[in-house]
Tab-separated table of C-alpha atoms and ligand atoms in Angstrom:
chain	number	residue	atom	x	y	z
A	1	MET	CA	32.470	-34.333	68.969
A	2	TYR	CA	29.874	-32.529	66.866
A	3	ASN	CA	31.140	-29.182	65.565
A	4	GLY	CA	28.269	-27.521	63.704
A	5	VAL	CA	26.909	-27.574	60.163
A	6	ILE	CA	29.949	-26.177	58.337
A	7	LYS	CA	32.311	-28.892	59.593
A	8	ARG	CA	29.743	-31.635	59.005
A	9	TYR	CA	28.797	-30.585	55.471
A	10	ARG	CA	31.935	-28.726	54.419
A	11	GLN	CA	32.159	-30.578	51.081
A	12	TYR	CA	28.890	-28.919	50.041
A	13	LEU	CA	29.892	-25.447	51.229
A	14	ASN	CA	32.280	-22.919	49.778
A	15	ILE	CA	34.679	-22.393	52.683
A	16	GLU	CA	38.390	-21.614	52.375
A	17	ASP	CA	40.727	-24.255	53.829
A	18	ASP	CA	42.232	-21.808	56.303
A	19	SER	CA	38.987	-20.050	57.167
A	20	LYS	CA	38.272	-19.509	60.854
A	21	ILE	CA	34.847	-21.031	61.320
A	22	VAL	CA	32.446	-19.045	63.484
A	23	THR	CA	30.124	-21.641	64.972
A	24	MET	CA	28.006	-22.355	68.032
A	25	ASN	CA	27.567	-26.018	67.058
A	26	GLU	CA	24.218	-25.233	65.468
A	27	GLY	CA	22.297	-27.903	63.563
A	28	ARG	CA	21.726	-31.589	64.324
A	29	THR	CA	18.357	-30.513	65.733
A	30	LEU	CA	15.668	-32.757	67.170
A	31	PHE	CA	14.061	-34.897	64.483
A	32	HIS	CA	11.134	-36.757	65.860
A	33	LYS	CA	8.111	-38.760	64.712
A	34	LEU	CA	4.883	-37.389	66.179
A	35	VAL	CA	2.987	-39.842	68.346
A	36	ASN	CA	-0.599	-38.589	68.601
A	37	LEU	CA	-1.233	-36.121	65.810
A	38	PRO	CA	-1.555	-38.415	62.745
A	39	SER	CA	-4.448	-40.403	64.197
A	40	ALA	CA	-6.010	-37.218	65.644
A	41	LEU	CA	-6.043	-35.889	62.073
A	42	GLY	CA	-7.302	-39.142	60.597
A	43	LEU	CA	-4.053	-39.682	58.705
A	44	LYS	CA	-3.718	-43.423	59.269
A	45	ASN	CA	-1.242	-43.948	56.456
A	46	ALA	CA	1.081	-41.105	57.332
A	47	ASP	CA	4.075	-40.574	59.528
A	48	ILE	CA	4.452	-36.952	60.531
A	49	TYR	CA	7.920	-35.900	61.624
A	50	ILE	CA	8.937	-32.597	63.068
A	51	LYS	CA	12.361	-31.038	62.834
A	52	PHE	CA	12.562	-28.667	65.775
A	53	GLU	CA	14.806	-25.873	64.585
A	54	GLY	CA	13.828	-23.933	67.692
A	55	LEU	CA	16.497	-25.988	69.468
A	56	ASN	CA	19.343	-24.237	67.691
A	57	PRO	CA	21.661	-22.098	69.884
A	58	THR	CA	19.612	-18.894	69.532
A	59	GLY	CA	16.314	-20.718	69.159
A	60	SER	CA	15.682	-20.651	65.398
A	61	PHE	CA	16.933	-22.054	62.088
A	62	LYS	CA	18.593	-18.701	61.350
A	63	ASP	CA	21.716	-20.022	63.106
A	64	ARG	CA	22.423	-22.413	60.218
A	65	GLY	CA	22.655	-19.509	57.810
A	66	MET	CA	24.376	-17.208	60.263
A	67	THR	CA	27.340	-19.529	60.882
A	68	MET	CA	28.040	-19.324	57.128
A	69	ALA	CA	27.294	-15.619	56.703
A	70	VAL	CA	29.443	-14.545	59.671
A	71	THR	CA	32.237	-16.987	58.844
A	72	LYS	CA	32.410	-15.549	55.308
A	73	ALA	CA	32.162	-11.938	56.548
A	74	ASN	CA	35.020	-12.675	58.926
A	75	GLU	CA	37.005	-14.392	56.148
A	76	GLN	CA	36.651	-11.197	54.102
A	77	GLY	CA	37.904	-9.054	56.986
A	78	SER	CA	34.586	-7.347	57.757
A	79	GLY	CA	34.235	-5.782	61.202
A	80	ALA	CA	30.453	-5.503	61.390
A	81	VAL	CA	27.235	-7.129	60.255
A	82	ILE	CA	23.837	-5.549	59.628
A	83	CYS	CA	20.367	-6.996	59.097
A	84	ALA	CA	16.693	-6.176	59.033
A	85	SER	CA	14.723	-8.592	61.103
A	86	THR	CA	11.353	-9.742	62.338
A	87	GLY	CA	13.359	-10.894	65.373
A	88	ASN	CA	15.118	-14.183	64.840
A	89	THR	CA	17.654	-12.970	62.304
A	90	SER	CA	18.659	-10.169	64.650
A	91	ALA	CA	19.044	-12.577	67.577
A	92	SER	CA	21.185	-14.902	65.508
A	93	ALA	CA	23.284	-12.168	63.869
A	94	ALA	CA	23.937	-10.578	67.254
A	95	ALA	CA	25.056	-13.870	68.816
A	96	TYR	CA	27.355	-14.941	65.975
A	97	ALA	CA	28.818	-11.438	65.720
A	98	ALA	CA	29.553	-11.633	69.449
A	99	VAL	CA	31.415	-14.928	68.949
A	100	ALA	CA	33.383	-13.480	66.023
A	101	GLY	CA	34.192	-10.258	67.883
A	102	MET	CA	32.295	-8.199	65.315
A	103	LYS	CA	29.744	-5.428	65.731
A	104	ALA	CA	26.096	-6.094	64.900
A	105	PHE	CA	23.499	-3.538	63.793
A	106	VAL	CA	19.910	-4.731	63.644
A	107	LEU	CA	16.901	-2.882	62.248
A	108	ILE	CA	13.578	-4.097	63.578
A	109	PRO	CA	10.004	-2.941	62.939
A	110	ASP	CA	9.139	-0.847	66.004
A	111	ARG	CA	6.999	-2.780	68.539
A	112	LYS	CA	6.304	-5.579	66.064
A	113	ILE	CA	8.750	-8.211	67.232
A	114	ALA	CA	8.370	-10.736	70.018
A	115	LEU	CA	9.899	-9.580	73.300
A	116	GLY	CA	12.073	-12.683	73.726
A	117	LYS	CA	13.780	-11.943	70.426
A	118	LEU	CA	14.302	-8.299	71.296
A	119	ALA	CA	15.815	-9.339	74.618
A	120	GLN	CA	18.203	-11.648	72.778
A	121	ALA	CA	19.488	-8.955	70.402
A	122	ILE	CA	20.045	-6.623	73.356
A	123	VAL	CA	21.755	-9.130	75.620
A	124	TYR	CA	24.068	-10.403	72.845
A	125	GLY	CA	25.214	-6.810	72.487
A	126	ALA	CA	23.812	-5.656	69.141
A	127	LYS	CA	22.991	-2.029	68.349
A	128	VAL	CA	19.224	-2.293	68.066
A	129	ILE	CA	17.514	0.256	65.833
A	130	ALA	CA	13.716	0.215	65.864
A	131	VAL	CA	12.391	1.766	62.666
A	132	ASP	CA	8.983	3.281	62.207
A	133	GLY	CA	7.975	0.937	59.382
A	134	ASN	CA	7.601	-2.739	58.591
A	135	PHE	CA	10.152	-5.448	57.800
A	136	ASP	CA	10.111	-4.711	54.084
A	137	ASP	CA	11.011	-1.040	54.749
A	138	ALA	CA	13.826	-2.094	57.076
A	139	LEU	CA	15.191	-4.576	54.529
A	140	ASN	CA	15.277	-1.924	51.793
A	141	MET	CA	17.261	0.324	54.154
A	142	VAL	CA	19.898	-2.243	55.155
A	143	ILE	CA	20.430	-3.284	51.520
A	144	ARG	CA	21.228	0.367	50.715
A	145	LEU	CA	23.362	0.877	53.826
A	146	ALA	CA	25.466	-2.231	53.157
A	147	LYS	CA	26.400	-0.852	49.721
A	148	THR	CA	28.146	2.230	51.092
A	149	GLU	CA	28.874	1.645	54.793
A	150	PRO	CA	31.519	-0.720	56.258
A	151	VAL	CA	29.014	-3.420	57.209
A	152	THR	CA	28.203	-6.857	55.784
A	153	LEU	CA	24.548	-7.613	55.075
A	154	VAL	CA	23.470	-10.898	56.675
A	155	ASN	CA	19.841	-11.087	55.576
A	156	SER	CA	18.956	-14.054	53.401
A	157	VAL	CA	19.680	-12.003	50.264
A	158	ASN	CA	23.267	-12.829	51.292
A	159	PRO	CA	23.724	-16.134	49.410
A	160	ASN	CA	25.852	-17.588	52.217
A	161	ARG	CA	22.755	-17.668	54.410
A	162	LEU	CA	20.890	-20.037	52.092
A	163	GLN	CA	24.031	-22.167	51.732
A	164	GLY	CA	24.088	-22.725	55.478
A	165	GLN	CA	20.345	-23.273	55.701
A	166	LYS	CA	20.327	-26.008	53.048
A	167	THR	CA	22.124	-28.274	55.561
A	168	ALA	CA	18.769	-28.903	57.267
A	169	ALA	CA	17.616	-30.747	54.129
A	170	PHE	CA	20.795	-32.851	54.279
A	171	GLU	CA	20.130	-33.745	57.922
A	172	ILE	CA	16.580	-34.883	57.173
A	173	CYS	CA	17.773	-37.122	54.333
A	174	ASP	CA	20.646	-38.472	56.439
A	175	ASP	CA	18.233	-39.303	59.277
A	176	LEU	CA	15.461	-40.825	57.142
A	177	GLY	CA	17.752	-42.455	54.604
A	178	HIS	CA	15.795	-40.716	51.840
A	179	ALA	CA	13.727	-37.572	51.265
A	180	PRO	CA	10.201	-37.372	52.709
A	181	ASP	CA	7.139	-37.143	50.466
A	182	TYR	CA	6.204	-33.709	51.801
A	183	LEU	CA	8.421	-31.011	53.282
A	184	VAL	CA	6.142	-28.540	55.039
A	185	LEU	CA	7.332	-25.159	56.287
A	186	PRO	CA	6.305	-21.551	56.913
A	187	VAL	CA	7.191	-19.002	54.237
A	188	GLY	CA	8.054	-15.411	55.077
A	189	ASN	CA	10.909	-13.829	53.175
A	190	ALA	CA	11.040	-17.193	51.362
A	191	GLY	CA	14.748	-17.866	51.845
A	192	ASN	CA	14.264	-21.047	53.804
A	193	ILE	CA	12.017	-22.849	51.328
A	194	SER	CA	14.554	-21.937	48.644
A	195	ALA	CA	17.437	-23.216	50.762
A	196	TYR	CA	15.748	-26.550	51.515
A	197	TRP	CA	14.994	-27.078	47.839
A	198	MET	CA	18.628	-26.353	46.988
A	199	GLY	CA	19.737	-28.897	49.597
A	200	PHE	CA	17.399	-31.633	48.389
A	201	LYS	CA	18.418	-31.056	44.780
A	202	GLU	CA	22.126	-31.246	45.632
A	203	TYR	CA	21.635	-34.568	47.391
A	204	TYR	CA	19.598	-35.783	44.432
A	205	GLU	CA	22.231	-34.706	41.913
A	206	ASN	CA	24.900	-36.426	43.999
A	207	GLY	CA	22.893	-39.666	44.009
A	208	ILE	CA	22.379	-39.650	47.776
A	209	ILE	CA	18.598	-39.585	47.439
A	210	SER	CA	16.580	-40.911	44.512
A	211	ALA	CA	13.368	-38.900	44.897
A	212	LEU	CA	12.533	-35.330	45.863
A	213	PRO	CA	9.876	-34.045	48.263
A	214	LYS	CA	6.926	-31.852	47.396
A	215	MET	CA	7.826	-28.437	48.790
A	216	THR	CA	4.754	-27.377	50.705
A	217	GLY	CA	4.865	-23.826	52.044
A	218	PHE	CA	2.391	-21.911	54.165
A	219	GLN	CA	2.041	-18.159	54.540
A	220	ALA	CA	-0.151	-16.364	57.048
A	221	ALA	CA	-3.399	-15.242	55.422
A	222	GLY	CA	-2.740	-11.561	56.264
A	223	ALA	CA	0.765	-11.754	54.799
A	224	ALA	CA	0.437	-14.046	51.791
A	225	PRO	CA	2.014	-12.246	48.818
A	226	ILE	CA	3.067	-15.437	47.035
A	227	VAL	CA	-0.354	-17.040	47.437
A	228	GLU	CA	-2.114	-13.906	46.213
A	229	ASN	CA	0.575	-13.145	43.647
A	230	ARG	CA	0.832	-9.489	44.681
A	231	ILE	CA	2.853	-7.356	47.071
A	232	ILE	CA	1.025	-6.881	50.387
A	233	GLU	CA	1.629	-3.291	51.512
A	234	ASN	CA	0.594	-3.716	55.148
A	235	PRO	CA	1.057	-7.364	56.098
A	236	GLU	CA	-0.557	-8.366	59.385
A	237	THR	CA	-0.360	-11.616	61.333
A	238	VAL	CA	0.188	-12.861	64.852
A	239	ALA	CA	3.055	-14.888	63.375
A	240	THR	CA	5.470	-11.950	63.381
A	241	ALA	CA	8.369	-13.965	61.908
A	242	ILE	CA	6.453	-14.288	58.633
A	243	ARG	CA	4.871	-10.827	58.625
A	244	ILE	CA	6.401	-9.979	55.254
A	245	GLY	CA	4.667	-8.435	52.249
A	246	ASN	CA	7.358	-8.567	49.567
A	247	PRO	CA	9.620	-11.605	50.014
A	248	ALA	CA	13.229	-11.226	48.866
A	249	SER	CA	13.367	-14.812	47.561
A	250	TRP	CA	9.943	-14.718	45.916
A	251	ASP	CA	11.102	-16.093	42.531
A	252	LYS	CA	13.228	-18.828	44.084
A	253	ALA	CA	10.319	-19.972	46.227
A	254	VAL	CA	7.966	-20.110	43.260
A	255	ARG	CA	10.544	-22.174	41.395
A	256	ALA	CA	10.921	-24.547	44.358
A	257	ARG	CA	7.147	-24.925	44.493
A	258	ASP	CA	6.760	-25.572	40.769
A	259	GLU	CA	9.822	-27.773	40.215
A	260	SER	CA	8.823	-29.980	43.144
A	261	ASN	CA	5.161	-30.226	42.191
A	262	GLY	CA	4.438	-28.618	45.533
A	263	SER	CA	2.258	-25.775	46.717
A	264	ILE	CA	2.262	-22.552	48.716
A	265	SER	CA	-1.014	-21.848	50.522
A	266	ALA	CA	-2.343	-19.637	53.293
A	267	VAL	CA	-3.470	-20.414	56.847
A	268	THR	CA	-5.313	-17.970	59.085
A	269	ASP	CA	-4.043	-16.671	62.417
A	270	GLU	CA	-6.767	-18.719	64.152
A	271	GLU	CA	-5.551	-21.868	62.422
A	272	ILE	CA	-1.961	-21.048	63.364
A	273	LEU	CA	-2.767	-20.504	67.049
A	274	GLU	CA	-4.947	-23.612	67.164
A	275	ALA	CA	-2.112	-25.638	65.650
A	276	GLN	CA	0.289	-24.215	68.224
A	277	LYS	CA	-1.941	-25.445	71.053
A	278	LEU	CA	-2.504	-28.798	69.366
A	279	LEU	CA	1.215	-29.406	68.919
A	280	ALA	CA	1.916	-28.509	72.522
A	281	SER	CA	-0.990	-30.413	74.080
A	282	GLU	CA	-0.702	-33.537	71.885
A	283	GLU	CA	3.055	-33.743	71.449
A	284	GLY	CA	4.687	-31.660	74.176
A	285	ILE	CA	6.372	-29.303	71.757
A	286	PHE	CA	6.173	-25.518	72.063
A	287	ALA	CA	7.011	-23.754	68.814
A	288	GLU	CA	6.507	-20.099	67.968
A	289	PRO	CA	3.439	-19.073	65.939
A	290	ALA	CA	5.203	-18.748	62.570
A	291	SER	CA	6.546	-22.291	62.950
A	292	CYS	CA	3.070	-23.593	63.591
A	293	ALA	CA	1.962	-22.459	60.147
A	294	SER	CA	3.472	-25.774	59.037
A	295	ILE	CA	1.337	-27.787	61.466
A	296	ALA	CA	-1.722	-25.671	60.622
A	297	GLY	CA	-1.036	-26.457	56.993
A	298	VAL	CA	-0.983	-30.198	57.622
A	299	VAL	CA	-4.228	-29.929	59.602
A	300	LYS	CA	-5.778	-27.987	56.721
A	301	PHE	CA	-4.580	-30.438	54.055
A	302	ALA	CA	-5.823	-33.368	56.141
A	303	LYS	CA	-9.275	-31.788	56.464
A	304	GLU	CA	-9.374	-31.055	52.738
A	305	ASN	CA	-8.249	-34.612	51.877
A	306	ARG	CA	-5.242	-33.253	50.042
A	307	PHE	CA	-2.914	-36.072	51.147
A	308	GLU	CA	-2.878	-39.341	49.179
A	309	LYS	CA	-4.690	-42.032	51.143
A	310	ASP	CA	-3.615	-45.065	49.130
A	311	LYS	CA	0.074	-45.062	50.054
A	312	HIS	CA	2.259	-44.651	53.072
A	313	LEU	CA	3.369	-41.018	53.377
A	314	GLU	CA	6.190	-39.315	55.168
A	315	ILE	CA	5.467	-35.698	56.019
A	316	VAL	CA	8.167	-33.554	57.601
A	317	CYS	CA	7.124	-30.298	59.287
A	318	ILE	CA	9.803	-27.719	60.000
A	319	LEU	CA	9.311	-25.980	63.338
A	320	THR	CA	11.406	-22.939	62.592
A	321	GLY	CA	11.555	-21.254	66.015
A	322	ASN	CA	11.099	-21.776	69.740
A	323	GLY	CA	7.806	-20.947	71.463
A	324	LEU	CA	9.618	-19.462	74.456
A	325	LYS	CA	10.570	-16.448	72.359
A	326	ASP	CA	6.982	-15.277	72.128
A	327	THR	CA	5.012	-16.139	75.240
A	328	SER	CA	2.652	-13.176	74.898
A	329	VAL	CA	0.520	-15.117	72.404
A	330	ILE	CA	-0.226	-17.610	75.187
A	331	ILE	CA	-0.398	-15.424	78.275
A	332	GLY	CA	-0.737	-11.884	76.977
A	333	ASN	CA	-4.412	-11.877	76.047
A	334	GLY	CA	-6.046	-12.946	79.280
A	335	ASP	CA	-6.293	-16.554	78.080
A	336	ALA	CA	-3.971	-17.754	80.790
A	337	GLU	CA	-6.172	-16.517	83.621
A	338	ASP	CA	-8.965	-19.022	83.057
A	339	LYS	CA	-6.375	-21.810	82.806
A	340	ILE	CA	-4.977	-21.061	86.251
A	341	ILE	CA	-6.706	-22.108	89.447
A	342	HIS	CA	-5.944	-19.800	92.348
A	343	ALA	CA	-5.980	-21.556	95.712
A	344	LYS	CA	-4.624	-21.340	99.248
A	345	PRO	CA	-1.864	-23.783	100.174
A	346	ASP	CA	-4.406	-25.843	102.047
A	347	PHE	CA	-4.392	-29.656	101.783
A	348	ASP	CA	-8.152	-30.113	101.742
A	349	VAL	CA	-8.709	-27.440	99.134
A	350	LEU	CA	-5.978	-28.854	96.894
A	351	SER	CA	-7.010	-32.476	97.236
A	352	GLN	CA	-10.555	-31.416	96.309
A	353	ILE	CA	-9.234	-29.867	93.108
A	354	ILE	CA	-7.315	-33.011	92.180
A	355	ARG	CA	-10.344	-35.218	92.754
A	356	GLN	CA	-12.680	-33.097	90.638
B	1	PLP	C1	12.715	-16.351	59.554
B	1	PLP	C2	11.620	-17.204	60.030
B	1	PLP	C3	10.653	-17.749	59.171
B	1	PLP	C4	10.583	-17.408	57.722
B	1	PLP	O1	11.655	-17.905	56.964
B	1	PLP	P1	11.930	-17.264	55.545
B	1	PLP	O2	13.228	-17.820	55.134
B	1	PLP	O3	11.977	-15.789	55.748
B	1	PLP	O4	10.794	-17.667	54.659
B	1	PLP	C5	9.717	-18.604	59.695
B	1	PLP	N1	9.692	-18.902	60.997
B	1	PLP	C6	10.591	-18.390	61.853
B	1	PLP	C7	10.502	-18.753	63.290
B	1	PLP	C8	11.587	-17.529	61.403
B	1	PLP	O5	12.460	-17.023	62.271
């Protein structure tokens, strides 16, 4: 039976022999070659894979890091965890704390997180504190609080988080038999791109793979500090999970980009939402807006002819979170109304609609 990322990749993780592992059997997520998108984008020589991290137990990749962070907190005898969150970290921290029998305190930017994520933190039993500020303000607060109060910080500045998250890179290599040419993912606080790069490099150093991917990150245009090389004081984007103006792992992400010969670019909210619809309507996959920055990025690179045409390419897009967490972007703006046909339950009326 599968028992989660720590048991599967224990040799690459720093876990005590007698440690009680806090897991929800996260990981081993759907890895799938897209059927319609490559030709729709004119990428005849490319295979595009998605890794759907939205199928983790709480619906995002944060669970990979949280199993490590909460296991280590528990190992060290901590009774409570704390985090700042754009939503998914709080959902994950709350769930893993519940499993471990620990308390969870989560600081969220007031009214700026998706309702599904807020519902998760509440139902898993966390103390939810909505602060009048953005994610960066909340993160500064929890870093200070964790220094003096009896709580363990489980944001990605906690190195155990990135250790857990690197297992996604291992899974991709184990499934493909090698690393892809491009690893494409959204960048917010920049922990995940750093974790993937760490994972690929460890496999490379251990001789399991013989080439490394180009790390290809995408930020939302209204929250693109790394792209613009400056702190963004008031980041704005529909992709709330990457609405971050001063990423904690900024330097690590830049190193991952440069060492891998990769890039970090921006995509607009329009491009993100278009990519979300494209992914759903062409491939049957519903990922949250931040996740779709990766697909939007591939669309953008395809349009700009940034992918090599003369060789077969493997492009892996990370879909970081589940679309069901944030349905308001689909049905909250009146868009849904013109997609729905209202009709009486009358056979003739309905058959007319089908025949149109
Ligand atoms: C956390 C998160 C991100 C951003 O990851 P970072 O490690 O902060 O760069 C992207 N997408 C989703 C869905 C997330 O939850």
